[in-house]
Coordinates of C-alpha atoms and ligand atoms in Angstrom, one line a residue:
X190 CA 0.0 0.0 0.0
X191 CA 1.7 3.4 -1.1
X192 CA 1.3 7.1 -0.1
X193 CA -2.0 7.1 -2.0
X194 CA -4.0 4.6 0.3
X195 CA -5.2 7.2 2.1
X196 CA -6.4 9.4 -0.7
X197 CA -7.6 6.6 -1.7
X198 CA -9.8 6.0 1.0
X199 CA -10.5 9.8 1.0
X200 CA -12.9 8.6 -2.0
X201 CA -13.8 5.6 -3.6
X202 CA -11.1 5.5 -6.6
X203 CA -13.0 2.8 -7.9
X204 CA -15.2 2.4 -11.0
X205 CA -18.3 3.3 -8.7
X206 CA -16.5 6.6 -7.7
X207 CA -18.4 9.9 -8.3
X208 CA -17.4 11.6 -11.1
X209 CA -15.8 15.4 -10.6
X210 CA -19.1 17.6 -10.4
X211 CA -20.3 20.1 -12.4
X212 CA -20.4 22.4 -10.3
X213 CA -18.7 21.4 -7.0
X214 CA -20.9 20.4 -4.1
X215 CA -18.9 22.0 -1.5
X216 CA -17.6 19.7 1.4
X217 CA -20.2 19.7 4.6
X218 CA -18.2 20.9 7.9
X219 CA -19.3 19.2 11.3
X220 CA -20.9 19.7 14.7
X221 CA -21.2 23.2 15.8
X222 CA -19.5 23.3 18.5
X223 CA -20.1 25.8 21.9
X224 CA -17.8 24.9 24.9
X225 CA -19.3 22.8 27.4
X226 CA -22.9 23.5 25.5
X227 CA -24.4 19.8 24.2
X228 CA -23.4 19.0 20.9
X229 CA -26.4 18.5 18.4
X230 CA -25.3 15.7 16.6
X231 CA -29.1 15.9 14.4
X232 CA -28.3 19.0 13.1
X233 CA -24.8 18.3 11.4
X234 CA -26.1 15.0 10.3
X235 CA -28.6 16.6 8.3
X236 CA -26.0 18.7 6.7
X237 CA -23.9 16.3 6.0
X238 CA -26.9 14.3 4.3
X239 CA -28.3 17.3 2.2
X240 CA -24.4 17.0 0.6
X241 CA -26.1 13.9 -1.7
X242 CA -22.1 13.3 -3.5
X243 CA -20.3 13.2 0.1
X244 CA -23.1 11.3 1.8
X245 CA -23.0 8.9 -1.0
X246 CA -19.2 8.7 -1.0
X247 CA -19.0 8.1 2.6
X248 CA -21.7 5.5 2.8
X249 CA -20.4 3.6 0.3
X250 CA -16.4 3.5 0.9
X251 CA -17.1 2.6 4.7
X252 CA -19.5 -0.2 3.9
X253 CA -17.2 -1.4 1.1
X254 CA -14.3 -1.8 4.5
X255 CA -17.2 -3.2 6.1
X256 CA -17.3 -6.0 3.3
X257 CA -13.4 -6.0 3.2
X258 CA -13.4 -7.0 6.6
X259 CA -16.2 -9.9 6.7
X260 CA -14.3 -11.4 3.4
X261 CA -11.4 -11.4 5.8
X262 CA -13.1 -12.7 8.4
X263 CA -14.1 -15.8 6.9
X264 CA -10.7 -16.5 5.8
X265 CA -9.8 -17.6 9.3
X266 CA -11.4 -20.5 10.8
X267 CA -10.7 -19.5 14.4
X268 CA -11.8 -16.2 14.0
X269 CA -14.6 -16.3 16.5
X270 CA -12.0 -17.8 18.8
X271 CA -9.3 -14.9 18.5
X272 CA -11.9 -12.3 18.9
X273 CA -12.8 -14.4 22.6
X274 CA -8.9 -14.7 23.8
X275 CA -8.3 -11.5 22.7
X276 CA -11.1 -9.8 25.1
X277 CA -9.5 -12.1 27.9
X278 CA -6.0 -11.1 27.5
X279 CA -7.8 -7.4 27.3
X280 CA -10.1 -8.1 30.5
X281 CA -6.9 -9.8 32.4
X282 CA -4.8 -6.4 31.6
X283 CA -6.9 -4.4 32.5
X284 CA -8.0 -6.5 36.6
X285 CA -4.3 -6.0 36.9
X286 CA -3.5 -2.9 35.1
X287 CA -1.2 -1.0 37.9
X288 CA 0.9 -4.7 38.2
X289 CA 1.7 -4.5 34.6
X290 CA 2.1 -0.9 34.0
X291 CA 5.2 -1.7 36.5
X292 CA 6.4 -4.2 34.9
X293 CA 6.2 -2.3 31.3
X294 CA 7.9 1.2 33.2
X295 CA 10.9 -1.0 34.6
X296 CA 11.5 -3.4 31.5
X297 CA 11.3 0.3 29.4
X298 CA 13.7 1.7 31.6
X299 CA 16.2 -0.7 31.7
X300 CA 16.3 -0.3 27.9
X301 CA 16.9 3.4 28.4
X302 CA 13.6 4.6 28.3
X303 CA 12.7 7.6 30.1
X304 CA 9.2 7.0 31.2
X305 CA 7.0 9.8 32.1
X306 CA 3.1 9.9 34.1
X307 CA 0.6 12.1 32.8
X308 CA -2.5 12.2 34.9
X309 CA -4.7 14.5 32.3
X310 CA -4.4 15.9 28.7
X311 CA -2.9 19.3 30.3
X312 CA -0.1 17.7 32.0
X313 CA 0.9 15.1 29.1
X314 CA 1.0 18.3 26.8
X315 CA 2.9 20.1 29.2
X316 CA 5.6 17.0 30.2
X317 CA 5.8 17.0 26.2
X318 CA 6.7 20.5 26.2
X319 CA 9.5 20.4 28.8
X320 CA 11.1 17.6 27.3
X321 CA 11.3 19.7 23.9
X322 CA 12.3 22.8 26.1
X323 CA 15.2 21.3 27.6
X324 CA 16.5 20.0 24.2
X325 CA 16.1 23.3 22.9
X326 CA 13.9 21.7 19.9
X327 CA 11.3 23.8 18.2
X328 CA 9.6 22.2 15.6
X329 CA 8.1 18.2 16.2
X330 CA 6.6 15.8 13.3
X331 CA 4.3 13.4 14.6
X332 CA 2.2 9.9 12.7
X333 CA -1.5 9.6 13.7
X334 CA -2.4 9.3 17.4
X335 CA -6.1 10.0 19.1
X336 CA -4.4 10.4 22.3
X337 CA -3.0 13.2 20.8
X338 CA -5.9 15.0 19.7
X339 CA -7.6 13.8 23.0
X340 CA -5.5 16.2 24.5
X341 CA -5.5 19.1 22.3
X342 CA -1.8 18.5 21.3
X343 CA -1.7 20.4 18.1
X344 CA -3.6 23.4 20.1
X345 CA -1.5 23.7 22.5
X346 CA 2.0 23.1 20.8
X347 CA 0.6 26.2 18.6
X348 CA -0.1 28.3 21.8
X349 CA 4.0 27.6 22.6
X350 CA 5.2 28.4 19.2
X351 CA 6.4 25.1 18.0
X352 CA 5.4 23.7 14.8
X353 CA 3.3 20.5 14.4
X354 CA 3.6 18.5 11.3
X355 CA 1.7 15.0 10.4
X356 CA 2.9 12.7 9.1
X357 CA 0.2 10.7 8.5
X358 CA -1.3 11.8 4.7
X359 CA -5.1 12.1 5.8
X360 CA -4.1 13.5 9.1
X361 CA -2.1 16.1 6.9
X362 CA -5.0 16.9 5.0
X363 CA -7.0 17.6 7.8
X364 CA -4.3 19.6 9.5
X365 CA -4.1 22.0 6.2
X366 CA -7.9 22.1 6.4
X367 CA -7.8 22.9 10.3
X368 CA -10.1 20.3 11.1
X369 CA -9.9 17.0 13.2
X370 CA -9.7 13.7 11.7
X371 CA -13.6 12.3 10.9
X372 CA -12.2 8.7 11.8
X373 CA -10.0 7.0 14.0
X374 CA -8.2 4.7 11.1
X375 CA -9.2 7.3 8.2
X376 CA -9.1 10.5 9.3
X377 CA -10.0 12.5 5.8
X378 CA -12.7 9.9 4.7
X379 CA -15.4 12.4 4.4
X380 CA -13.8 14.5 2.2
X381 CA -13.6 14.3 -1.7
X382 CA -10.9 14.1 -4.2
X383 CA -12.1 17.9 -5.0
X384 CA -12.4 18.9 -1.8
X385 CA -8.6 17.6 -1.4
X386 CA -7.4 19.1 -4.5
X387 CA -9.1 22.6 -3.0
X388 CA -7.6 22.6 0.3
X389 CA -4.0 21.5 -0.9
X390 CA -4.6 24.9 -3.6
X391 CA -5.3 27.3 -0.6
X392 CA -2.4 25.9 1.7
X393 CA -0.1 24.5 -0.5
X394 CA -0.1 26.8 -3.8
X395 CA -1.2 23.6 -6.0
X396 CA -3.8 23.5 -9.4
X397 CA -7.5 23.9 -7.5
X398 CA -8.4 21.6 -11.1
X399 CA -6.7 18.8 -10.7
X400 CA -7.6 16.5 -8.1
X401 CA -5.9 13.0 -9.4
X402 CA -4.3 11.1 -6.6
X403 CA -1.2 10.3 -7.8
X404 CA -0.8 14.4 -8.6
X405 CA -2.1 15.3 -5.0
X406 CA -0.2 12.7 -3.4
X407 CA 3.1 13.7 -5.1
X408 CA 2.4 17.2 -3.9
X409 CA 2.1 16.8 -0.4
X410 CA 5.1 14.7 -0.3
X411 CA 7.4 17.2 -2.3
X412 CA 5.6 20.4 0.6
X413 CA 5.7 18.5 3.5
X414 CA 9.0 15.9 3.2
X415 CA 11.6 18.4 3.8
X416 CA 9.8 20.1 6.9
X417 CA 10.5 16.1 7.9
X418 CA 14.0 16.1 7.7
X419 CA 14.6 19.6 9.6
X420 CA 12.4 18.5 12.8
X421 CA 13.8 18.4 16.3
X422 CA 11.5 15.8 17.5
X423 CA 9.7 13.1 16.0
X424 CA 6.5 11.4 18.3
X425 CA 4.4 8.6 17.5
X426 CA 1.6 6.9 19.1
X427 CA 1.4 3.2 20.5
X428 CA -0.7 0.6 19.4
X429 CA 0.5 -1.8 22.2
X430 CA 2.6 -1.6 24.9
X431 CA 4.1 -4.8 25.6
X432 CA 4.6 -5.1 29.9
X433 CA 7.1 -8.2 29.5
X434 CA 9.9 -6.4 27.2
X435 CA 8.9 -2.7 27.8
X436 CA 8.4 -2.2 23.6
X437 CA 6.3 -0.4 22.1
X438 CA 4.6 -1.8 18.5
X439 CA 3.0 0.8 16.3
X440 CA 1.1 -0.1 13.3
X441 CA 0.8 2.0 10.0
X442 CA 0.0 1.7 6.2
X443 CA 2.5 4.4 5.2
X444 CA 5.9 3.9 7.2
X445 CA 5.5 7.7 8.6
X446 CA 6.2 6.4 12.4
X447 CA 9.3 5.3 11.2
X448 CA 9.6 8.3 9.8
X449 CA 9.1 9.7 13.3
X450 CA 10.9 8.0 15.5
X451 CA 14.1 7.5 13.2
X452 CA 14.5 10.7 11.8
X453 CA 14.9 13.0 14.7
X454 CA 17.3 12.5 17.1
X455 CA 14.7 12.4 19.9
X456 CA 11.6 10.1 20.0
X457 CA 8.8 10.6 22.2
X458 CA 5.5 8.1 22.2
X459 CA 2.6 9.3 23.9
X460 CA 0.5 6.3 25.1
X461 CA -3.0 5.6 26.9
X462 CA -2.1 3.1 29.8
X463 CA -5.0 1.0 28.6
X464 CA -2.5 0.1 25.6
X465 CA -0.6 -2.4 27.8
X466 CA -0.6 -6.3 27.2
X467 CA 1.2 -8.8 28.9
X468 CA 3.4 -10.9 26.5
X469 CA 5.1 -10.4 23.3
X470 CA 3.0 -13.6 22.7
X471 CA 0.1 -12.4 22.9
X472 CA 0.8 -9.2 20.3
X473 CA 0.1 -11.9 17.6
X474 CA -3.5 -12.2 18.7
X475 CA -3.9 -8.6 18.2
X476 CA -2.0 -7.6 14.9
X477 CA -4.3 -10.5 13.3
X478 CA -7.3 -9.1 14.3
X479 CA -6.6 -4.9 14.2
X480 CA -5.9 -4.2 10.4
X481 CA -8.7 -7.0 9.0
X482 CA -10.9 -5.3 11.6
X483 CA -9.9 -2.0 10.0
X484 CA -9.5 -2.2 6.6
X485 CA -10.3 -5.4 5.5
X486 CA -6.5 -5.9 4.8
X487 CA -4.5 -8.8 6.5
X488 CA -2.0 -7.1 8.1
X489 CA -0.9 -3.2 8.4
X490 CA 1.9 -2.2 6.1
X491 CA 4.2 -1.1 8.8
X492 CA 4.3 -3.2 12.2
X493 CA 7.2 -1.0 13.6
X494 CA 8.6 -2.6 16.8
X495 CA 10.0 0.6 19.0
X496 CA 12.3 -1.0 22.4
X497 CA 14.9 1.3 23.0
X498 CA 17.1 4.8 21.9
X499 CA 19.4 4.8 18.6
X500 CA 22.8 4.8 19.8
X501 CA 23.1 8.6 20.5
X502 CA 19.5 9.3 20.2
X503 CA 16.5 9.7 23.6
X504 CA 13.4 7.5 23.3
X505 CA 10.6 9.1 25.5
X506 CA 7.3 7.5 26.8
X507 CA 4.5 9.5 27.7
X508 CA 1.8 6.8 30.1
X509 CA -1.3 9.2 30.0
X510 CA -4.4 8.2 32.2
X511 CA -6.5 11.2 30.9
X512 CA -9.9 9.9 32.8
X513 CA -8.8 6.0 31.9
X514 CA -8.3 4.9 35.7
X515 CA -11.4 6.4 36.4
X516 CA -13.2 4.7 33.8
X517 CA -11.8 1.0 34.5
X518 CA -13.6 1.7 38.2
X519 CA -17.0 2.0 36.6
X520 CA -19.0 -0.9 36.3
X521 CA -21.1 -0.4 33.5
X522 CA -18.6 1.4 30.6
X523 CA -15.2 0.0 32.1
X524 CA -14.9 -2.6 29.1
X525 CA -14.7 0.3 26.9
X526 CA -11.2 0.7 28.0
X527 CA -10.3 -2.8 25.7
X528 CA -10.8 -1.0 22.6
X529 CA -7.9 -1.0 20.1
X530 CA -9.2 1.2 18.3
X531 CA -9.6 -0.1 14.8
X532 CA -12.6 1.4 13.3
X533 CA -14.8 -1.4 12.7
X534 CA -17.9 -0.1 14.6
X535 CA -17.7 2.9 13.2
X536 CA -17.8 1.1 9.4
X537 CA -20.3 -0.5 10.3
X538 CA -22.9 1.5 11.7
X539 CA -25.4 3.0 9.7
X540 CA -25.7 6.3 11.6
X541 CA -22.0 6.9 11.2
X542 CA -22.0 6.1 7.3
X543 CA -24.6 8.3 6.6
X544 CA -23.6 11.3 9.0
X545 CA -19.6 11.7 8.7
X546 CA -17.7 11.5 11.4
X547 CA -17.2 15.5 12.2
X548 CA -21.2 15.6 13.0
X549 CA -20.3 14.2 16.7
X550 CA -18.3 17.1 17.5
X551 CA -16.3 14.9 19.3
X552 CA -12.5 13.3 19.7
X553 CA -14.5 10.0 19.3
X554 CA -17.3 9.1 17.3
X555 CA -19.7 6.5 15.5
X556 CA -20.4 3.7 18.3
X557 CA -17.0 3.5 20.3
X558 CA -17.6 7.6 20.8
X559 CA -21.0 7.2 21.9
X560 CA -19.2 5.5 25.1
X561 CA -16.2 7.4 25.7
X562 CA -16.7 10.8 24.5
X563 CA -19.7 11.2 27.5
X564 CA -17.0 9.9 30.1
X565 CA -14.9 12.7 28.7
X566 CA -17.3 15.2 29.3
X567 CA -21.4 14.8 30.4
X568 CA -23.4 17.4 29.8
X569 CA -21.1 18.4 26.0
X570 CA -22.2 14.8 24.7
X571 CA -25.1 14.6 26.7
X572 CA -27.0 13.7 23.0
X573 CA -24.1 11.8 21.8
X574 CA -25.9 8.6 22.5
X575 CA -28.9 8.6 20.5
X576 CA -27.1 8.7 17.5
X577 CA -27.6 5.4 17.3
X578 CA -30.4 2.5 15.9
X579 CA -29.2 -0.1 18.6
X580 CA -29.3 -2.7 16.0
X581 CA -26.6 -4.1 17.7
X582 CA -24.0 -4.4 14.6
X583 CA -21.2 -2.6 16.2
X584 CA -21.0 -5.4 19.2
X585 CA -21.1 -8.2 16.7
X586 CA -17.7 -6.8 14.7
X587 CA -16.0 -5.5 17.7
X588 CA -12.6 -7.9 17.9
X589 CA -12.2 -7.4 21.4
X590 CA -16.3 -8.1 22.1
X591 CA -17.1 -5.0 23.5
X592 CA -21.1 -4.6 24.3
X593 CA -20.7 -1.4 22.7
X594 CA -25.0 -1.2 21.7
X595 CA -25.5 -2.4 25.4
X596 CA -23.4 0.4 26.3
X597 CA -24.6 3.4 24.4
X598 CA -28.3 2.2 25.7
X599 CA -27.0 2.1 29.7
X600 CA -25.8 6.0 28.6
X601 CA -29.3 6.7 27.0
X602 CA -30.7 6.0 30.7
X603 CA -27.8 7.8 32.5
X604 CA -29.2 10.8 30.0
X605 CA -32.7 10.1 31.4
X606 CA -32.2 10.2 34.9
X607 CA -30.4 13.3 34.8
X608 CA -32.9 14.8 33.0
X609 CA -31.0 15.4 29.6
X610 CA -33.4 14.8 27.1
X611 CA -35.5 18.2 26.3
X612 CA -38.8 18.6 27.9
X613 CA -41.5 17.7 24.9
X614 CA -39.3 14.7 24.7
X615 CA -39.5 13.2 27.6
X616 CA -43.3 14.1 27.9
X617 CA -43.8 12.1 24.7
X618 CA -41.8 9.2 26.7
X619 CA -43.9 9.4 29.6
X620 CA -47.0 9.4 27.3
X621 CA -45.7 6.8 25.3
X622 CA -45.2 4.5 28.5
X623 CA -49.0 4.6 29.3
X624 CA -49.9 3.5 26.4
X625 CA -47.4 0.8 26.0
X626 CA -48.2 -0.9 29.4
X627 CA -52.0 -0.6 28.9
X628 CA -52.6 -3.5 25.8
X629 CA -56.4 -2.0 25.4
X630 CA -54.6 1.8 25.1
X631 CA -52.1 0.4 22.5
X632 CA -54.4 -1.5 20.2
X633 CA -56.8 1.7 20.0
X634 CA -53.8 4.1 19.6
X635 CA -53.0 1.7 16.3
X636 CA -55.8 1.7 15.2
X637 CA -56.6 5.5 15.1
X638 CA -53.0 6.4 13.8
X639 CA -53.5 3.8 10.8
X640 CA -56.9 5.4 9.9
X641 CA -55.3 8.9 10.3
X642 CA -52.5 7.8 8.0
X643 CA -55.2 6.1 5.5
X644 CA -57.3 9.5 5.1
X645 CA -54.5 12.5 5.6
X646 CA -52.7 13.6 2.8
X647 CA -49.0 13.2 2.8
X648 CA -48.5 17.1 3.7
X649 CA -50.0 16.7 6.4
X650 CA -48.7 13.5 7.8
X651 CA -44.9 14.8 7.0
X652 CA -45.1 17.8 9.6
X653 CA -42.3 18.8 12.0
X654 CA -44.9 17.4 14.7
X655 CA -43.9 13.4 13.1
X656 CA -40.5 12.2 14.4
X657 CA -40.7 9.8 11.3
X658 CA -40.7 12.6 8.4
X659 CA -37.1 13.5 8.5
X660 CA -35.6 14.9 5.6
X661 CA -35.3 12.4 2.8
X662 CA -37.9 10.2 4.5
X663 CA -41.5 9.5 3.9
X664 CA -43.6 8.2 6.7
X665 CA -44.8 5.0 5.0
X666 CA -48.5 4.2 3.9
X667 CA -50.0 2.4 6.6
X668 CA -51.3 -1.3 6.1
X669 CA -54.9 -1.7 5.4
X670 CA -55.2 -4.0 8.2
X671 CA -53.4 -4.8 12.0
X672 CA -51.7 -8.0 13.1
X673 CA -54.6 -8.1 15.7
X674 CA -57.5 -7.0 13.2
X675 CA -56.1 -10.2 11.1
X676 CA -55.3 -12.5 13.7
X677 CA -59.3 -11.7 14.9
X678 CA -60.3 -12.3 11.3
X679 CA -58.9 -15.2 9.9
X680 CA -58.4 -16.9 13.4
X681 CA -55.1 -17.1 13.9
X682 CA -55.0 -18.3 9.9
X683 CA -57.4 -21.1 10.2
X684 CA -60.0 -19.5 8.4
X685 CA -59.1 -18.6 4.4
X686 CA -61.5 -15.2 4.4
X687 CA -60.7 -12.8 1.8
X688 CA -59.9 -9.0 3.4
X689 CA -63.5 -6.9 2.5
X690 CA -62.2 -4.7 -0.4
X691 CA -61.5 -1.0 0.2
X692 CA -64.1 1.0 1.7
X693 CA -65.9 -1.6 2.8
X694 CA -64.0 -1.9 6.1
X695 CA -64.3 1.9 6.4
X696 CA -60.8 2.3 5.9
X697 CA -61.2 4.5 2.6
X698 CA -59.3 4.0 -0.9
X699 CA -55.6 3.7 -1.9
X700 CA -56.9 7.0 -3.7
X701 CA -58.3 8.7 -0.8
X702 CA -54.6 8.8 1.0
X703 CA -53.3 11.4 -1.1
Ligands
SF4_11 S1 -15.0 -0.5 20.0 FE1 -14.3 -2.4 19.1 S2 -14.9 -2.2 16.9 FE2 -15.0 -0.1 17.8 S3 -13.0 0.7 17.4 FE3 -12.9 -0.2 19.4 S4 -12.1 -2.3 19.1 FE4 -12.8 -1.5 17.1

């Protein structure tokens, strides 16, 4: 896989891909977002939908990973039984997390290691800063990390005056488009080959016209490769962090962490403490599962092994809890801590396609956000988990068997019982819940909405009042008849009687439904 993957994945280069457009559909941007004031998840989705090209685009290249990864899947007998031992070795880790965080921080110092403890985002930025400080260095390059943009890195290197370059191509892009990454494995997946070629114009003097990989691509390597060469400090992300050797495995499609770490003379990795296994063994267990999970590909490109400094060189660790040992005490969302990050919920789910992953307004989104990003902050992602149909997909593809669907509903009641969904809608529960506990209520509430639905027209069935008419959806014509009215009827089925024809049953004509 070369430099192109990601623009590649940036949009379908396929046969099926969208043809340039006459005239540009411009790219959608995400969630407005208001400090601590909750993020409305609804109202960027339906931006990003009214975008027909992009939504179509995005839907398409994540379910096409999606069907990647099942094709992969069944190419492995045991696949069901990897998935199982890989959430034990993750559950195990994590009951004796502080035992083998020792074990990793020795075995990494004895290999010259310098090992640092950040308890939040503030302090790993600062710890980050020092190091670079006391080196003198002023400009860093770093490959993809999440942890990173958990913690505001790029924000805050910017307030100090240093100079962050990615090295990761669809993290570039979205650096030169000063937006975060729409997707943890992917980060510039919602964007267009147009909207590419644009941004690279604006920030990088290129031809607004031409937006063929290859010549994008090419570009960004010719801009951005030299700033490589020059930087003080290269930093990378972790993958795994193995507690019996005190290494470090990082896993990429385009080399850049080698980049990284083995350009600059100083190396610093930033990793989550929920990162640790136990054994070299069991790193097999993992790498199998992570980049089918992802991409539908057998094995990342690069599955750089990081143990100790070059000779004349400083390796750095960064161990940042940021929430995480808070999080492993709750009972309900601790197992979120075993993800590994590899995408496939987010592929997967239907919300996700079909919104873009800058509608969450959040470090983390599609299904694995909906659980952390509210342990992150409460009342910011406080809607955050009704962005989802519960149908349950996520949990079945997770490769470390998290109950994500299980989860994001435990959050939905959280939500409830601190009063977080708005008034009318939590009037309409209430009402709903008499009705659904009263059998007699129910069957007469049917039964009047389906005659409503028979005689109104369609304008005035579709009406902001509906929670069905959404844009781009029609509330459906209802059936002429009820389970019930049938199962009264025929009997159960025994008896063969023919439905009375329209208008005979009161019900009105197909005409008389506008
Ligand atoms: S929750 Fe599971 S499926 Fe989703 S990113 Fe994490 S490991 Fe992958």
């Amino acid at each position: 896989m070369s430099l192109n993957h990601h623009l590649r994945h940036a949009e379908a280069a396929s046969p099926e891909a969208i043809p340039d457009q006459q005239p540009r559909e411009p790219q959608p941007r995400g969630a407005k977002v208001h400090g601590n004031h909750p993020v409305d998840h609804d109202e960027a989705a339906a931006r990003f939908i009214a975008a027909p090209h992009h939504e179509h685009m995005h839907d398409s290249r994540l379910w096409d990973l999606r069907q990647q990864r099942d094709a992969q899947m069944h190419g492995i007998e045991e696949w069901e039984e990897l998935r199982e031992h890989a959430s034990r070795v993750k559950s195990h880790t994590l009951a004796n997390l502080g035992d083998y965080l020792e074990q990793f921080t020795a075995a990494a110092q004895a290999n010259g290691v310098h090992v640092h403890w950040a308890r939040d985002a503030a302090e790993h930025n600062q710890i980050v800063h020092s190091i670079m400080s006391d080196h003198g260095a002023r400009s860093l390059i770093k490959s993809k990390s999440m942890l990173t943009e958990e913690c505001g890195f790029r924000e805050y290197m910017a307030g100090v005056g240093i100079e962050v370059i990615e090295t990761d191509l669809g993290e570039r892009i979205q650096q030169l488009d000063d937006e975060p990454p729409s997707h943890i494995v992917v980060p510039a997946t919602h964007k267009l080959r147009t909207d590419v070629a644009q941004v690279f114009a604006r920030t990088l003097g290129t031809d607004p016209n031409n937006s063929e990989v290859h010549y994008l691509a090419e570009q960004q390597r010719e801009k951005t490769r030299p700033l490589i060469l020059q930087a003080d400090v290269g930093m990378t992300g972790a993958n795994f962090a193995i507690a019996e050797n005190g290494a470090i495995a990082v896993c990429t499609n385009e080399g850049n962490a080698d980049l990284s770490a083995n350009v600059p003379p100083l190396h610093i990795a930033s990793i989550g403490i929920e990162k640790i296994i136990p054994r070299v063994a069991d790193l097999g267990v993992f790498i199998r599962l992570l980049s089918r999970s992802a991409l539908g590909s057998p094995i990342t490109q690069y599955t750089s092994h990081f143990r100790g400094p070059r000779p004349g060189a400083e390796m750095h660790f960064v161990m940042v809890d940021n929430g995480r040992s808070e999080r492993l005490g709750d009972e309900t969302f601790w197992s979120s801590l075993k993800c590994i990050r590899c995408s496939a919920c987010m592929n997967t789910c239907p919300v996700f396609r079909r919104s873009g992953g800058l509608s969450y307004g959040a470090t983390y989104s599609g299904p694995i956000g909906l659980i952390l990003d509210p342990t992150m902050n409460r009342r910011k992602y406080s809607k955050l988990p009704y962005a989802s149909t519960l149908n349950g997909s996520c949990t079945n593809v997770c490769p470390v068997k998290i109950n994500i669907h299980e989860q994001i509903f435990e959050w939905r009641k959280v939500m409830a019982s601190e009063h977080q969904p708005a008034v009318a809608e939590r009037a309409m529960m209430k009402a709903a819940g008499v009705v659904l506990s009263n059998p007699r209520a129910y069957r007469a509430a049917v039964a009047g909405a389906d005659r409503a639905l028979r005689v109104l027209p369609q304008f005035a069935v579709d009406i902001p009042l509906n929670p069905w008419a959404t844009p781009g959806r029609e509330t459906p014509q209802a059936p002429r008849e009820t389970f019930h009215e049938w199962y009264r009827r025929t009997d159960g089925g025994r008896i063969d009687t023919e439905l009375p024809a329209s208008g005979e049953d009161g019900s009105g004509t197909e005409e008389d439904q506008g």
